[in-house]
Structure formats: C-alpha cells, structure tokens
Amino acid sequence: MTAKRAQGAKEAAAKAPRRAAARKSAHIDVRMYNVGFGDCFLLRIPTAEGERRVLVDCGFHSQGKGKFKDRELVAQIKEDLAGEGLDVVIATHRHQDHISGFGEKDLWKEIAVAEVWLPCTMRPGASKEEPALAAWEGLLRGVSSLVDENGALTAGATSALGARSAEERSDVAFMLWNARANTPGIENLMEGMKRSDKKKSHRRFLPESGSEFPQTFTSDALPGVTVHVLGPPRDPNFRKAKAVPRGWGIVEDATAPGGVRARTAPFGMEWQVPKNTLPSRRPFIDRSLKTIRGFNDDLMAAAAKVEGFLNGESLVLVLEFGGARLLLPGDAEVGAWMKILESPEATALAESATFLKVGHHGSHNATPLLFLKELAEKTPAMMSTQEGSGNFRNHIPRKEILDTMKGLKMPLARSDKPKGVDKSLFTPDPEDRWIDGKIPC
Amino acid sequence: MKRSPEQTRPEFRNLRIFAIDPMVARGGDHRVTVQVRFEDLPLITPDLSVPLSVKGRRVEVVDVDASMDPAVWYKPVDLDDGHIAMQHGLEPSESDPQFHQQMVYAVATRTLEQFDRALGRVVYFRGRRRLRLVPHAFYGSNAFYHPNLRAVLFGYFHASHSTPGENLPGQTIFTCLSHDIIAHEVTHAVVDQLRPFFNVATNPQVRAFHEAFADIIAVFQRLTYRDLVYRALQDARGDLGRSPLLSNIAAQFGEGLGSGRALRSALDEKTRVQDVEEEHALGAVLVAAIFEGFQTTYDRRSADLLRIATGGSGVLPQGALHPDLVGRLASECVRTAQSVLTMCIRAFDYLPPSDVTFGAFLRALVTADWELNRLDETGLRAGVIEACRRRGIFAEEAGSLSVNALLLDLEARADWTGHESTFQRWIGLAVQINVEEQRDDLKDDFTEEDAEKAESADLTQTSPTQSPEVALVSTAETLRNDIAQWVTTLAAEELARLGLSSHDVKVVGTHPSQRITSDGAQRFVLVVLLVESTTLKVLNVDRRFYSGVTLVIDVTGQLRFKVCSKRATERWSEFEETARRAAVDGMGWPLGEQPPNPFAVNFQGMHAGRTT
C-alpha cells in the first residue's frame, strides 16, 4: 500500500467513527443461497426503524449444480421473507447467473420491493449518451441468439467455432448462456417490481452522477445505512476503449438475419485463379497458409469479450451500517478494480471492509492481490461458487486466492463446501441449501 | 526528358488510392493519385505458369485468402497493362480486389521511398528478399507485420448488422483499404529491418517506440498528399488545428481496425511520459509531441501568407479563402510534413542498435537534423524539442534540452587517430558499395536471377545474427569481414570505450548513406552496427539480451559519433523487475507455470492490445 493510500484510509476511518460499541450484540444477517455457479444473497439489517431486507442478485447458471433453479429460488426467498417485502433489490450486472431469478415475474408480483438498484449502464437512454454502449448492446443481442435456453449452441455458433475442441465449445456455451439476454428478468427489474402500495418501485441507476467518485448516498429504504458506489465507472471512456471488439464479424455472421451466413469469399469466381490451374510452386507454402488461417477471428474470443464487458458493468458497493462495512463487488473485473485502486478514497473504503463477498465466484480477475492483503486480518468472507471443469472454469475458485485468504486467517464460507465453515460465524443449512452468516455492526 | 524515340521508360508510375478509408469517410472525394518510382511489374513467371503475385523489387503483392480452406487465390493485377496504366491505375473501388492490390502496392512503395529519401540509400529487406503484402489474408479485424512470414497480413471482416456505425450494415470492411494501416504496418517491417534488435523489449519504451514511429510515418505521409491537404485546408479555412482532415486522421486511425481509438485526444492532451505506463498511451505521447512540433512550425510558416492575404491584419474575412492562398498554405503544410518525415527517419542512423528510448530517439533526431541543417531556419527542430520538453521526454545523459546538450557527443579525434586509415579504407569500400547498389537500383529490370535470390525459401529463418542488408553482396561482405577483423584487434580499453565487453561482436549492419545538407553540400557517412549478446538468468530463465554500438564514420575517416546501448549486465535487476511484473496478471496473481516472454515484441499482440 502506498503512503498516499494509507493516508486516505486513515482519513476515511476518521470520517466514519465506528459505532460498534453502542450496539454490542447487533449484527447483520447474511444468507448465501447455494445456487451453484451464481450469486444470491439476502441481507437483514437491524436499523433503528426495524429490520430492513436487501436482496443482492438472484441467479443461477444452467450448467450449475446448486440446490435451486429460478422458480425454487424465488419461492425460497419468498418463504424466508415470511410475508415481509424487500426494501432494496440489487442486480449487480446482467449476467444470467446474477439475474435469472428475476424473470419469474408471477412470483415477484407477490414480493413488495421498495427500491431497485441497477448499474448506470442500464439506465434508459444510456446508449444514446454513450455510443460505445450501443455497440455492446448490439453484440449482446447477437451472442444471445447463439445459444438456446438450455445452454446448447446453435448450428451457427457450432459452425463458427470450427475446429475448437468439445471442451472449448462447452466453455463458449457456458459464457454465452450467461450473457444471454434475460428479457423477462430485465423487464421485471426495470418496470415490473412494485412496492407494497402497488406503486412502481423506485429505480436507482448507480452511480447516479459522474462528478464524484466514489459516490455516496443514503436512502429512505435503508435508514442509517450509507451506500458507497465504487463501480461501475460512469466515465464513458472506460467502455469506449473496448468498443467494437474483435470477433464482431464472426458473431454477426452466425446471427445474420435469415439464418447463418455461410462465409464465402468476398470476391466472386471471376476474380479467382481457378483451382485446377494453380501452379505447384506458390508464394506461400501450405504450412504458411495454415499459420495465417490461425489468425482468423473466432467466436471464443468474442464470447470472452462479452463476458468481460458484462462483468465490467458490475456494481461495486460498500454498505456501511454502524461498524459494519459490507463490500459487495459483484463480478467486477480488472478494469473496474484498477479504477478503484487509482482513487485513494475508494481504495480506503474497499480496504476497510468488515465483510467481503468474494467477486466472480473466486476467479483470478475479480479480486486484486494487493487489495486482499490490505484487508484487516480475519475479515469474514463469503464465496458463492462451484468448482468446475473446462478452461474457463477450472481456475474457479482460484487456488492462490483461497491460499491468500487462508494466510490472512479470513473465515470463508463457500457455498459448495458448507461442511468446513467456521461455526462461530457461519451456520450452514442441514440440507446445504444456504449458509447464514452474522456480521457485527 | 525524352532524347530518342526509343527512350520511353517513364520515371514514375501514377497510381490512384483512397487517401482516407472509404469505410470511414463517406462523402467528399478522398481519392488521390500518388507517384511512385517506376519499376516493371510484368506478370510473367519463369516457367510460364499462372502468375499468383505482383512482384516489384522490394515488395510482392500476394492476394491469397487463407481464411478459407483451401485458400482462395485472386488474380494479380497487371499494372503494366496499357489500359490500366494510362488511367493512373484502376479506379478506387471497394469491390475490386485488384484495386486493393494496387493500393497496398502504391502505399507500401511510397512508404519505402520515404525511407530511401531520408536515409540516402535504397532500403532493402533482409537478403534482398521481398516483403509480401497480403491484402485479404485472413478473416478478422486486425492487420499486422509477421516477421517470420516476411509478410504484412491484412484482415477483413463484416460490419455489424444492428449497429453498423458509419458503415453499411453487414458491409465487408477491408483493413487493406486504409492508407494509414498500410503505412503503419510497412513501417513496422522497415524498422524491424533497420534495427532487428528492437525486437527485444528491454525497456517499456521499446514497444511504445515501435507503435509511435509507425503512427508518425502513417500520419505525416498522409499529410504529404497535396490534393487532400488542399481540400481540407479549404474546408477549415486554413486553420490546421480546426481542419476536419486532422480530426479525420484522429478518428480514422484505427477505426478501420474497429478501435475508434482517438489519436485526437492524444493530440489535445498534454500527457507526460511520466504520467502513463501502458505502452499504447506511452507511444501516443511521442506522436503528440512530434505532431505539436509540426503544427507550431506550420503555423509560423503560414503566418506571413495570412498577413499578405489580409492586408497585414492576419485576420481572415468571412467566406471562402482565395484558392491561391489555399494552394500556398497547402504547399507549406506538405513541405512541413515532409520535413517531419525526413527528420524522424533520418534519426535512425543515430539510434543505438538495441534498447531504444524516447530520449535516445530525441537525441538522434536532433543530431541527424543538426548535421544536415545547422540553422534550423524553419524552427521545426526547436518546435519538436519544445513539444518534447512539455511532455517530459528528455534524454537521461543529456544535461538539458538545449540543442547543444541534446547533440550526441562528438568523439574525441585523438582517441581514434590510430584507426583512421582503417576507417578510410572502410569508407572506400562503402563508396564502392553505394555505387554498386545504385547501379543495381537503376537497372531497368529486376532479372530472374535477382528474383531467384529473392525467393530461395518460403518461411524465412530469421536469425538475429544474420546481417540485414548485405548478405548477398560481395563488396559488402568484404567490408563486413574487415570490420569484424578490426574488432578483434581492439585493446580492452578501446572496447570499453565502445561499450563492448568482449571481442565476440557481430557486425549486424553497414549502411552507406549519402545526403545533401540544407546548403547543398554532399555528406557521405558510413553507419556501422556492432552487437554483442549476453545471456542472463532472469527469474531463473536464461534469456538473451543484445547491446552494442552504432558508429557513424565520416568521409575523412573520422569517427564522428558512437551511440552505445546500455550493457545488459548492468541492468539485470531492472530486467528481473520487468519479468516479475510480467509474470502476474493485472490483479497481481501469478500467470501460471510458464508466463509469456516478458521481453518479446509481438506485432500481432501489439495491435490486439490497441483494438481491445
């Protein structure tokens, strides 16, 4: 940690004196549902005006092995709420494994929601202000139609993947299903959810302005809670650099109107040297041509880019209540984290966390080593994850992260390994459906 | 001038090109005609088989689409065909692959000629082999120079259907139709030729220099197209700073590649090298500095014209400018752009053989320019120095940014008096080489024998120790052997003075170069590159580093300058740090068992970094 940053941390700590002493036994309850490769957390905050409930994400992955699918998950949440509504619903970003459950519109009609918090990239008209977003939205629509609702690749996608191995194809299918547009879920988040008085829930698109970073606000829905927004960056330049990603053409071909566009030579036969007249000695030997063919764009790269874009729009929030600071980084990736680490205030906030939701299921690109090392020793953490196979997932959760957390004596609750949790902090469900945690505040 | 009925061979070949990418700039006429030196381009193969490429002396246009399996070969254009030649080449068109071939040929040749002109010699590729230009090589939004294939590969891809931006939905976009991309990639190839050891990134500025230099050549070469500049200045009423042509350069550059990276923002900002780490951002700082030097010089050079045209006030009236005034302004702009190009390229002879930095480039640039143009009447040199100062580009070893401090140190004559007769012998050989090369260059036809030489193999085995330009020329070989022999006779103290640690030194370049100073005098110098390699264990991996010296010897046999690169052994800890940083990802986690070579210059990846 740089001296500057350390100074920032001190100042931030001074600004927000811990009030833990005042309510010794008070704590925030966190329930992490076992959704496999997905995220769903229910927070209960003991405010002065009574308990307030916050749902952070509600998704699962079709290839996952959790205990819930969408309907069961929402039904369980409803049961757990026991007739109470939600004060805030947070959808960190548009990946299926974070929002799939929001698509169960009929069930959601019975759950009152006071406020819905979404990333600013989803605000109506955002793509008009940020042309780069329009390009990404187009690509998202494109990849959405490359995979069906069960996670199987379409014929177009399969042919565009050419000689890729079965394992690589399954990775692409995994990423694409996750990026698939969830129209009912997004409609529900944007328009559908209602308050208990049947009026439309209040929507916040965070951060709400680009002038201050990190942005801080309070909401009537959560009395006594200060919310710090550390991501996504509001700055359009953050996304501009990524406009029109490589692999665009491939996606466009595979999703051309009227079916897959078979790739043909860009110029007709009249321009070509007839195959039967080709001399045996040519300017490039076949081996060289094969090398060049290897430079063709490919769908795998495009799928990875879309994955990165969506993670990059992830909300990164610090919920501050009493002495508790809950860091909820969604799936924020390296770019968003760099933005945070550039700002001493944002870094100090992140590093002062008393609870960490480990980003992106514990993958290597969602938790900076430097940041982790600056957390206070024994900071409790929860990780919603599922060990998997394939190039894309075989490093999730990343061993180095687990080892580092262990070295820092951080009590960690993993959704896929409920047996080994620290019982003084976490209580696993006997049927492994969730793990409950208590964060002092 | 024609002196006999048989004498019909033209001096130049006129070819039409798109000066601005047709996919980006719609509306307006962005076609220009460029002149390149004439060479025969007949489509005849030795065994009378079907021709598959257009072969010039230095470049070969091979139109093969390897994205398909089997590959599709397109018929090469016959630029010697009377019908085509009489209308300045084929008409610019997106749908004619033969025009694409013509365009890459014309722009690549034009770029090479910029180097010829500035360096005072004809620049050939290794072993006089041709650089292969493949206009439709693969399917993808990228274009890059591939050293092992000895080729520049251009990709093509489809624009989006749903959000096509400036393009038509689903339209095919050809990177080979962007003037800037062609010039940029060919420049990479030439730089790799002139300084093969710049392919070891021994400091963060090496990769940045590659990109920045290629950008500079592309941008300023475009500014030498008078027709284009004329139209742009007319639209912008003479103000280069407000010219849409300029913003076009900015917006278009890379847009064909899909990045939309705005060079413009680099030009507007006063980012300093100390403020950025990322290589592309670092490169942009150098481009911006050179551009600012250009712009202030143009403004100064055109101020008097504006005063003359406005009765002394310098304030232009409303409405269109007088065409004569626009014509004169255009001439100033083209002249200044040409000076910038020449100045930047000339710097090459004064660069160390490896480990380039922006500071070394600035010193080389100032020295090269000062050697030929003491007075700097246009103020360009001063303008560039000032713009560099504002961006924190300075040379470590130079105490200040005054011209005197920036000039490379002249070697003390006394130190090398004993060697002057040897140096004079080299100069004699160099003059002879120069004459032989010129004779060769002026030969009407590139014979089949020459062609054979140029095609002996397909995949080049690029050994870094292979002498770049001289492998097949015997006088050059004699010179090289003579120099190698001389190195073995040097005393330890003399070696040390040259920054060398042993006698195990390779002569990797001998460049005779002939130039004319600003006052018309002839200058002949011989540039010799000596390189030694050192193997160092960096993070437990043996890696080879190169360091050495560039010698500039004048016609009297005096060693004027020596430009040393830092010895690799002195920089071990720095290399360790670089490797350590390269072994972890952006979040600080290790990259796995075998992290990529932290010192590799990967042209393909360089552009990938740029576009994503």
PDB file of C-alpha atoms in Angstrom, chain B residues 81-193:
ATOM      1  CA  ASP B  81      -1.315  -3.278 -68.861  1.00  0.00           C
ATOM      2  CA  GLY B  82      -1.692  -0.261 -71.146  1.00  0.00           C
ATOM      3  CA  HIS B  83      -5.348   0.251 -70.365  1.00  0.00           C
ATOM      4  CA  ILE B  84      -4.724   0.297 -66.651  1.00  0.00           C
ATOM      5  CA  ALA B  85      -1.511   2.313 -66.789  1.00  0.00           C
ATOM      6  CA  MET B  86      -2.976   5.038 -68.996  1.00  0.00           C
ATOM      7  CA  GLN B  87      -5.613   5.924 -66.420  1.00  0.00           C
ATOM      8  CA  HIS B  88      -3.282   6.061 -63.428  1.00  0.00           C
ATOM      9  CA  GLY B  89      -4.157   2.591 -62.323  1.00  0.00           C
ATOM     10  CA  LEU B  90      -7.524   1.098 -61.570  1.00  0.00           C
ATOM     11  CA  GLU B  91     -10.266   3.302 -60.273  1.00  0.00           C
ATOM     12  CA  PRO B  92     -10.540   3.211 -56.473  1.00  0.00           C
ATOM     13  CA  SER B  93     -13.274   0.785 -55.583  1.00  0.00           C
ATOM     14  CA  GLU B  94     -14.160  -1.327 -52.602  1.00  0.00           C
ATOM     15  CA  SER B  95     -15.426  -4.180 -54.723  1.00  0.00           C
ATOM     16  CA  ASP B  96     -12.416  -4.686 -56.964  1.00  0.00           C
ATOM     17  CA  PRO B  97      -9.754  -6.879 -55.307  1.00  0.00           C
ATOM     18  CA  GLN B  98      -7.262  -5.854 -57.953  1.00  0.00           C
ATOM     19  CA  PHE B  99      -7.639  -2.249 -56.893  1.00  0.00           C
ATOM     20  CA  HIS B 100      -6.895  -3.399 -53.324  1.00  0.00           C
ATOM     21  CA  GLN B 101      -3.669  -4.941 -54.647  1.00  0.00           C
ATOM     22  CA  GLN B 102      -2.822  -1.710 -56.405  1.00  0.00           C
ATOM     23  CA  MET B 103      -3.472   0.288 -53.255  1.00  0.00           C
ATOM     24  CA  VAL B 104      -1.244  -1.802 -50.985  1.00  0.00           C
ATOM     25  CA  TYR B 105       1.473  -1.767 -53.636  1.00  0.00           C
ATOM     26  CA  ALA B 106       1.296   2.001 -54.050  1.00  0.00           C
ATOM     27  CA  VAL B 107       1.167   2.921 -50.374  1.00  0.00           C
ATOM     28  CA  ALA B 108       3.817   0.388 -49.335  1.00  0.00           C
ATOM     29  CA  THR B 109       6.164   1.562 -52.087  1.00  0.00           C
ATOM     30  CA  ARG B 110       5.535   5.167 -51.211  1.00  0.00           C
ATOM     31  CA  THR B 111       6.363   4.419 -47.583  1.00  0.00           C
ATOM     32  CA  LEU B 112       9.591   2.666 -48.545  1.00  0.00           C
ATOM     33  CA  GLU B 113      10.521   5.630 -50.706  1.00  0.00           C
ATOM     34  CA  GLN B 114      10.151   7.924 -47.711  1.00  0.00           C
ATOM     35  CA  PHE B 115      12.870   5.864 -46.044  1.00  0.00           C
ATOM     36  CA  ASP B 116      15.036   5.887 -49.194  1.00  0.00           C
ATOM     37  CA  ARG B 117      14.775   9.621 -49.439  1.00  0.00           C
ATOM     38  CA  ALA B 118      15.572  10.310 -45.828  1.00  0.00           C
ATOM     39  CA  LEU B 119      18.321   7.741 -45.367  1.00  0.00           C
ATOM     40  CA  GLY B 120      20.068   8.440 -48.650  1.00  0.00           C
ATOM     41  CA  ARG B 121      20.076   4.839 -49.734  1.00  0.00           C
ATOM     42  CA  VAL B 122      17.621   2.311 -51.043  1.00  0.00           C
ATOM     43  CA  VAL B 123      16.302   0.228 -48.184  1.00  0.00           C
ATOM     44  CA  TYR B 124      16.059  -3.463 -48.992  1.00  0.00           C
ATOM     45  CA  PHE B 125      14.717  -6.204 -46.810  1.00  0.00           C
ATOM     46  CA  ARG B 126      16.937  -8.937 -45.440  1.00  0.00           C
ATOM     47  CA  GLY B 127      18.796 -10.770 -48.168  1.00  0.00           C
ATOM     48  CA  ARG B 128      17.101  -8.542 -50.736  1.00  0.00           C
ATOM     49  CA  ARG B 129      14.005 -10.567 -50.313  1.00  0.00           C
ATOM     50  CA  ARG B 130      10.666  -9.045 -50.985  1.00  0.00           C
ATOM     51  CA  LEU B 131       8.237  -8.064 -48.287  1.00  0.00           C
ATOM     52  CA  ARG B 132       4.995  -9.845 -49.055  1.00  0.00           C
ATOM     53  CA  LEU B 133       1.799  -7.841 -48.838  1.00  0.00           C
ATOM     54  CA  VAL B 134      -1.315  -9.934 -48.454  1.00  0.00           C
ATOM     55  CA  PRO B 135      -4.387  -7.688 -48.809  1.00  0.00           C
ATOM     56  CA  HIS B 136      -7.006 -10.295 -47.885  1.00  0.00           C
ATOM     57  CA  ALA B 137      -5.024 -12.678 -45.740  1.00  0.00           C
ATOM     58  CA  PHE B 138      -7.466 -13.658 -43.027  1.00  0.00           C
ATOM     59  CA  TYR B 139     -10.888 -13.003 -41.589  1.00  0.00           C
ATOM     60  CA  GLY B 140     -10.611 -10.668 -38.668  1.00  0.00           C
ATOM     61  CA  SER B 141     -10.402  -7.060 -37.564  1.00  0.00           C
ATOM     62  CA  ASN B 142      -6.646  -6.810 -37.434  1.00  0.00           C
ATOM     63  CA  ALA B 143      -3.632  -6.234 -39.660  1.00  0.00           C
ATOM     64  CA  PHE B 144      -0.034  -6.804 -38.727  1.00  0.00           C
ATOM     65  CA  TYR B 145       3.514  -7.422 -39.803  1.00  0.00           C
ATOM     66  CA  HIS B 146       4.635 -11.017 -39.393  1.00  0.00           C
ATOM     67  CA  PRO B 147       8.444 -11.196 -39.332  1.00  0.00           C
ATOM     68  CA  ASN B 148       8.760 -14.942 -39.834  1.00  0.00           C
ATOM     69  CA  LEU B 149       6.435 -14.991 -42.806  1.00  0.00           C
ATOM     70  CA  ARG B 150       8.186 -11.864 -44.103  1.00  0.00           C
ATOM     71  CA  ALA B 151       4.723 -10.512 -44.740  1.00  0.00           C
ATOM     72  CA  VAL B 152       2.215  -7.852 -43.846  1.00  0.00           C
ATOM     73  CA  LEU B 153      -1.129  -9.558 -43.374  1.00  0.00           C
ATOM     74  CA  PHE B 154      -4.329  -7.558 -43.722  1.00  0.00           C
ATOM     75  CA  GLY B 155      -7.618  -8.893 -42.383  1.00  0.00           C
ATOM     76  CA  TYR B 156     -11.185  -8.183 -43.418  1.00  0.00           C
ATOM     77  CA  PHE B 157     -14.419  -8.573 -41.505  1.00  0.00           C
ATOM     78  CA  HIS B 158     -18.096  -7.759 -41.624  1.00  0.00           C
ATOM     79  CA  ALA B 159     -19.565  -4.652 -40.086  1.00  0.00           C
ATOM     80  CA  SER B 160     -22.380  -5.081 -37.659  1.00  0.00           C
ATOM     81  CA  HIS B 161     -25.921  -5.523 -38.891  1.00  0.00           C
ATOM     82  CA  SER B 162     -27.546  -3.999 -35.864  1.00  0.00           C
ATOM     83  CA  THR B 163     -25.141  -1.167 -35.009  1.00  0.00           C
ATOM     84  CA  PRO B 164     -23.051  -0.574 -38.087  1.00  0.00           C
ATOM     85  CA  GLY B 165     -21.961   2.937 -37.101  1.00  0.00           C
ATOM     86  CA  GLU B 166     -20.572   4.694 -40.141  1.00  0.00           C
ATOM     87  CA  ASN B 167     -20.685   1.536 -42.190  1.00  0.00           C
ATOM     88  CA  LEU B 168     -23.444  -0.122 -44.130  1.00  0.00           C
ATOM     89  CA  PRO B 169     -24.989  -2.971 -42.175  1.00  0.00           C
ATOM     90  CA  GLY B 170     -23.093  -6.159 -42.800  1.00  0.00           C
ATOM     91  CA  GLN B 171     -20.676  -4.481 -45.176  1.00  0.00           C
ATOM     92  CA  THR B 172     -17.295  -6.087 -45.577  1.00  0.00           C
ATOM     93  CA  ILE B 173     -14.551  -3.915 -44.142  1.00  0.00           C
ATOM     94  CA  PHE B 174     -11.089  -4.291 -45.630  1.00  0.00           C
ATOM     95  CA  THR B 175      -8.207  -3.125 -43.477  1.00  0.00           C
ATOM     96  CA  CYS B 176      -6.069  -3.021 -46.649  1.00  0.00           C
ATOM     97  CA  LEU B 177      -8.059  -0.011 -47.861  1.00  0.00           C
ATOM     98  CA  SER B 178      -6.832   2.192 -45.054  1.00  0.00           C
ATOM     99  CA  HIS B 179      -3.824   4.214 -46.105  1.00  0.00           C
ATOM    100  CA  ASP B 180      -2.733   4.629 -42.512  1.00  0.00           C
ATOM    101  CA  ILE B 181      -2.878   0.942 -41.706  1.00  0.00           C
ATOM    102  CA  ILE B 182      -0.775   0.022 -44.745  1.00  0.00           C
ATOM    103  CA  ALA B 183       1.827   2.685 -43.996  1.00  0.00           C
ATOM    104  CA  HIS B 184       1.848   1.754 -40.313  1.00  0.00           C
ATOM    105  CA  GLU B 185       2.420  -1.957 -40.906  1.00  0.00           C
ATOM    106  CA  VAL B 186       5.034  -1.463 -43.612  1.00  0.00           C
ATOM    107  CA  THR B 187       6.872   0.866 -41.254  1.00  0.00           C
ATOM    108  CA  HIS B 188       6.966  -1.925 -38.676  1.00  0.00           C
ATOM    109  CA  ALA B 189       8.640  -4.106 -41.291  1.00  0.00           C
ATOM    110  CA  VAL B 190      11.201  -1.435 -42.149  1.00  0.00           C
ATOM    111  CA  VAL B 191      12.011  -0.730 -38.507  1.00  0.00           C
ATOM    112  CA  ASP B 192      12.494  -4.437 -37.954  1.00  0.00           C
ATOM    113  CA  GLN B 193      14.866  -4.357 -40.904  1.00  0.00           C
TER     114      GLN B 193
END
